[in-house]
PDB file of C-alpha atoms in Angstrom:
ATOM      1  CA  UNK A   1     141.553  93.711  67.376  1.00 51.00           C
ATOM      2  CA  UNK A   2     139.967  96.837  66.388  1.00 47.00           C
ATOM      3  CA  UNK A   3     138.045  95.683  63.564  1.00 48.00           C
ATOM      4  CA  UNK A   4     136.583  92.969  65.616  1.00 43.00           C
ATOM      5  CA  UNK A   5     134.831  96.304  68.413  1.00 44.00           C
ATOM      6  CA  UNK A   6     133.768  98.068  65.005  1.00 40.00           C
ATOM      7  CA  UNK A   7     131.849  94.481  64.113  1.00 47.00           C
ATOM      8  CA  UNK A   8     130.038  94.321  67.264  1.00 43.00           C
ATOM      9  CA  UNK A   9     128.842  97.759  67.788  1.00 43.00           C
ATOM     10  CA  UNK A  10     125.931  96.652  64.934  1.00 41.00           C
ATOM     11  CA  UNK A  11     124.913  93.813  67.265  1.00 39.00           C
ATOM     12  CA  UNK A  12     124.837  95.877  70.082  1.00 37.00           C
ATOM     13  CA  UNK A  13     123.043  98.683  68.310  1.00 39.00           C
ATOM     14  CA  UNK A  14     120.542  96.128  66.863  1.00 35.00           C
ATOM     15  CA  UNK A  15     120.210  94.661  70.498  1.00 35.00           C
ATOM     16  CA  UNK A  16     119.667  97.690  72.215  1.00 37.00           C
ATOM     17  CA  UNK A  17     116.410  99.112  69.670  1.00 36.00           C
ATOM     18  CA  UNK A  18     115.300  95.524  70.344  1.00 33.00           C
ATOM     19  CA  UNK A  19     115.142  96.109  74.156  1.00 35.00           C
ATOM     20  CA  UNK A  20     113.274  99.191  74.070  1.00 35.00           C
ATOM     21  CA  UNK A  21     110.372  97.643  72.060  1.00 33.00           C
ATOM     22  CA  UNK A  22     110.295  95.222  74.722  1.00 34.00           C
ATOM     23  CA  UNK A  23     106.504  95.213  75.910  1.00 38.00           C
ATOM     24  CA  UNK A  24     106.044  95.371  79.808  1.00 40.00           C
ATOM     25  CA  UNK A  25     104.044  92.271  80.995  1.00 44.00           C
ATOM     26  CA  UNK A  26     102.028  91.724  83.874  1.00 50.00           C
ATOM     27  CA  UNK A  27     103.628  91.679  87.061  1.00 57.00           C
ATOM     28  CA  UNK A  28     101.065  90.377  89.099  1.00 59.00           C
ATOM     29  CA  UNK A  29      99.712  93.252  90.928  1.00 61.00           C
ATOM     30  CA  UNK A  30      96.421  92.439  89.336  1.00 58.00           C
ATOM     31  CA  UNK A  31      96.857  88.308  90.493  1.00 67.00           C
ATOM     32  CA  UNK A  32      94.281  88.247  93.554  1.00 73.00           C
ATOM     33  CA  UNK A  33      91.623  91.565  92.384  1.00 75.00           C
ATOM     34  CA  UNK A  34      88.756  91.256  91.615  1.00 83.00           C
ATOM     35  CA  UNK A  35      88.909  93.075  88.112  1.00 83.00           C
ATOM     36  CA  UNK A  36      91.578  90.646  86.813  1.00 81.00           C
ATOM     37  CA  UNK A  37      88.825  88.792  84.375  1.00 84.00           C
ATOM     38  CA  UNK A  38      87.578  92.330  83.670  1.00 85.00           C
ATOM     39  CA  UNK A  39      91.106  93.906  82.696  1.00 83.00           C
ATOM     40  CA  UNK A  40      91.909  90.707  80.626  1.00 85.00           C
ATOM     41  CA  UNK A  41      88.665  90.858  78.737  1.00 86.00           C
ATOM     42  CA  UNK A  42      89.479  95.035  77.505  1.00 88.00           C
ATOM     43  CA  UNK A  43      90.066  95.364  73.794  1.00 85.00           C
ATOM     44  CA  UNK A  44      90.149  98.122  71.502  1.00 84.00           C
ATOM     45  CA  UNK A  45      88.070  99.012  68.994  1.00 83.00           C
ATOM     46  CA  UNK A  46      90.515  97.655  66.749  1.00 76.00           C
ATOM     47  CA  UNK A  47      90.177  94.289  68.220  1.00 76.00           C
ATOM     48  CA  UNK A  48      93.653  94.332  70.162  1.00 78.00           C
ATOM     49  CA  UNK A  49      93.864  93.292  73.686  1.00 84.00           C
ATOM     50  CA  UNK A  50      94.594  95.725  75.796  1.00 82.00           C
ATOM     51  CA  UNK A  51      95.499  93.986  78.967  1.00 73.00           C
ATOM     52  CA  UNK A  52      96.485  90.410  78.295  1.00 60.00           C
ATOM     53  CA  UNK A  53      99.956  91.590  76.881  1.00 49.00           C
ATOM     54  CA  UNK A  54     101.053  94.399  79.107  1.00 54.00           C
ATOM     55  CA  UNK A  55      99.237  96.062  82.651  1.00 71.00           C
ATOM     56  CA  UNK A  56      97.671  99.173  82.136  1.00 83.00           C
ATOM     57  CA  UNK A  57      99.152 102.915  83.876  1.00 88.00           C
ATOM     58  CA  UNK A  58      96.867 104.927  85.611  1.00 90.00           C
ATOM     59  CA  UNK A  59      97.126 108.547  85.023  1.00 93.00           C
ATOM     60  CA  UNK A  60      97.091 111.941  87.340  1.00 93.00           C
ATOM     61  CA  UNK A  61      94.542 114.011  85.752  1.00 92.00           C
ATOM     62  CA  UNK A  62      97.185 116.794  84.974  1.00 94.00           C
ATOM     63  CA  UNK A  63      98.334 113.951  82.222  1.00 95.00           C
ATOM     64  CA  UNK A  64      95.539 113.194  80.560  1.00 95.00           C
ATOM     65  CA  UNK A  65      92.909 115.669  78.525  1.00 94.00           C
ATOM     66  CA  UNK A  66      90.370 116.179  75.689  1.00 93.00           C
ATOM     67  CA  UNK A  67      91.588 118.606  72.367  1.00 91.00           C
ATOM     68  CA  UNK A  68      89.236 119.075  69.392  1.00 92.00           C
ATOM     69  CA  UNK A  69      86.999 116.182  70.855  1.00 92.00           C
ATOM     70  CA  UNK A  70      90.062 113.850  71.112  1.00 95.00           C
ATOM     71  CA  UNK A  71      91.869 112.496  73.781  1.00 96.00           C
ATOM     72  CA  UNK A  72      96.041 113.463  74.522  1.00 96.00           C
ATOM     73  CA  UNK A  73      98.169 111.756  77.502  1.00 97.00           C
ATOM     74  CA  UNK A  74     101.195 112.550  78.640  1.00 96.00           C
ATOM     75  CA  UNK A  75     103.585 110.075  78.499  1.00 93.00           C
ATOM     76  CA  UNK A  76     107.916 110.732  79.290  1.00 90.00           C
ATOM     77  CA  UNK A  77     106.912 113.952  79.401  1.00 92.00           C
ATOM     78  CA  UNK A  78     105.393 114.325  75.441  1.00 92.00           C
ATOM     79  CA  UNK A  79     101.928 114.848  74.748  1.00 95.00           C
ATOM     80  CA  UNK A  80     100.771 112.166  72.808  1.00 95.00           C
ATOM     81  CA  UNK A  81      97.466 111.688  70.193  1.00 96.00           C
ATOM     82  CA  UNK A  82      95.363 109.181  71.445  1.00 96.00           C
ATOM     83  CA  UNK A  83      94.162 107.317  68.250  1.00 95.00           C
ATOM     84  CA  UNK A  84      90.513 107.043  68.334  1.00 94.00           C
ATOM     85  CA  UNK A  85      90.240 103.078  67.668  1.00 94.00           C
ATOM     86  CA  UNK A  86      92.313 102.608  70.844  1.00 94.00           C
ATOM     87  CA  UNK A  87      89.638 104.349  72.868  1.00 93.00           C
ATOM     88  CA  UNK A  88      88.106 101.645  75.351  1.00 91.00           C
ATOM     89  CA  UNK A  89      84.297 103.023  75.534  1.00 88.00           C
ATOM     90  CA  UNK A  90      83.020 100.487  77.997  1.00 87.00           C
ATOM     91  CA  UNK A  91      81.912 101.846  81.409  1.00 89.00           C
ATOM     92  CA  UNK A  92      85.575 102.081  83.707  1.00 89.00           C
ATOM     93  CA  UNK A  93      85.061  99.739  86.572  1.00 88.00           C
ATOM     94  CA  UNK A  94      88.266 100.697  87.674  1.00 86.00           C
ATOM     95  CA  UNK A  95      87.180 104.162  88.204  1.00 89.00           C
ATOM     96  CA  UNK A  96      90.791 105.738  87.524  1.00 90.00           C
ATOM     97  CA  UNK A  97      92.060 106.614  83.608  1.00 94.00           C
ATOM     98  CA  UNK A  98      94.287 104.014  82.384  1.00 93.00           C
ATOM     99  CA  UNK A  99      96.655 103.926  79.054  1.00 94.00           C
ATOM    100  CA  UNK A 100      98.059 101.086  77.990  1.00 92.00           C
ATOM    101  CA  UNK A 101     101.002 102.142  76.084  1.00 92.00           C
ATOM    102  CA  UNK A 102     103.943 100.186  74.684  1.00 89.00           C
ATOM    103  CA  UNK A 103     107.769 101.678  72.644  1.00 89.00           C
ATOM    104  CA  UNK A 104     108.742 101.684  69.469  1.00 92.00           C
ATOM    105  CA  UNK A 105     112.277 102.623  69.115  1.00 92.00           C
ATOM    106  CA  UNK A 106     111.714 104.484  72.874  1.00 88.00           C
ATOM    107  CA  UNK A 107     109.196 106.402  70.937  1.00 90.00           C
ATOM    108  CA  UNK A 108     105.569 105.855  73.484  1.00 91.00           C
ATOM    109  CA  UNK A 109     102.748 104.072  71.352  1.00 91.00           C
ATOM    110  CA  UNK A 110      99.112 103.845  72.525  1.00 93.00           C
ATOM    111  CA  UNK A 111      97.711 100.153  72.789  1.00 91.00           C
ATOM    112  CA  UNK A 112      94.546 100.967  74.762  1.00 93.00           C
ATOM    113  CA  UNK A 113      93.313 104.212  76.818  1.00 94.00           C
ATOM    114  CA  UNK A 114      90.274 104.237  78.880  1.00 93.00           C
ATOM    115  CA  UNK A 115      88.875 107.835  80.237  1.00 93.00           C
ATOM    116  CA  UNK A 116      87.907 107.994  84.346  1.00 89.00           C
ATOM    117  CA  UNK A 117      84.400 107.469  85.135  1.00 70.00           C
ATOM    118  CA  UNK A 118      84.277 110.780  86.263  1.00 56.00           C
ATOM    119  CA  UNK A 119      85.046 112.231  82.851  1.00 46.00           C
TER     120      UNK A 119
END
């Protein structure tokens, strides 16, 4: 009976890393605005959609700032290089700054980030 835990504790190993590169997807709180077409249409410089897989997070401004002409967010409570290409340079309608991360392994990734109009 023993062998048979020992077996499974791959699967469940294998299923939990699975779940925690699990993308969040939109939830809807975006359904009735009217920047829905706006936030669908964001991509990064890479070409990657920013919004059409997974909702954007706004950010305080105490989690967000510029290093060596580069930007860093704060995400689970690691600083975190913002890779240039992800930078969204369009004018923010939204008026807030927004990352769009996603997980690897629990480890925070950045899809898209977009800087506050204010910056």
């Amino acid at each position: 009976m023993a062998s048979v835990a020992f077996r499974m504790i791959p699967l469940v190993a294998v299923t939990a890393m699975i779940g925690l590169t699990a993308q969040a997807r939109d939830d809807g709180r975006y359904a009735n605005s009217p920047l829905k077409g706006w936030f669908e249409s964001l991509h990064s410089k890479g070409g990657g959609p920013c919004c059409a897989d997974a909702d954007g997070t706004a950010l305080a401004d105490v989690d967000w700032e510029t290093r060596d002409g580069h930007y860093r967010v704060r995400l689970l409570g690691n600083w975190i290089e913002v890779p240039d290409d992800t930078v969204i340079t369009e004018p923010n309608r939204a008026g807030r700054t927004m990352v769009w991360p996603y997980y690897v392994n629990g480890r925070p990734m950045i899809r898209c980030f977009m800087p506050g109009s204010m910056t």
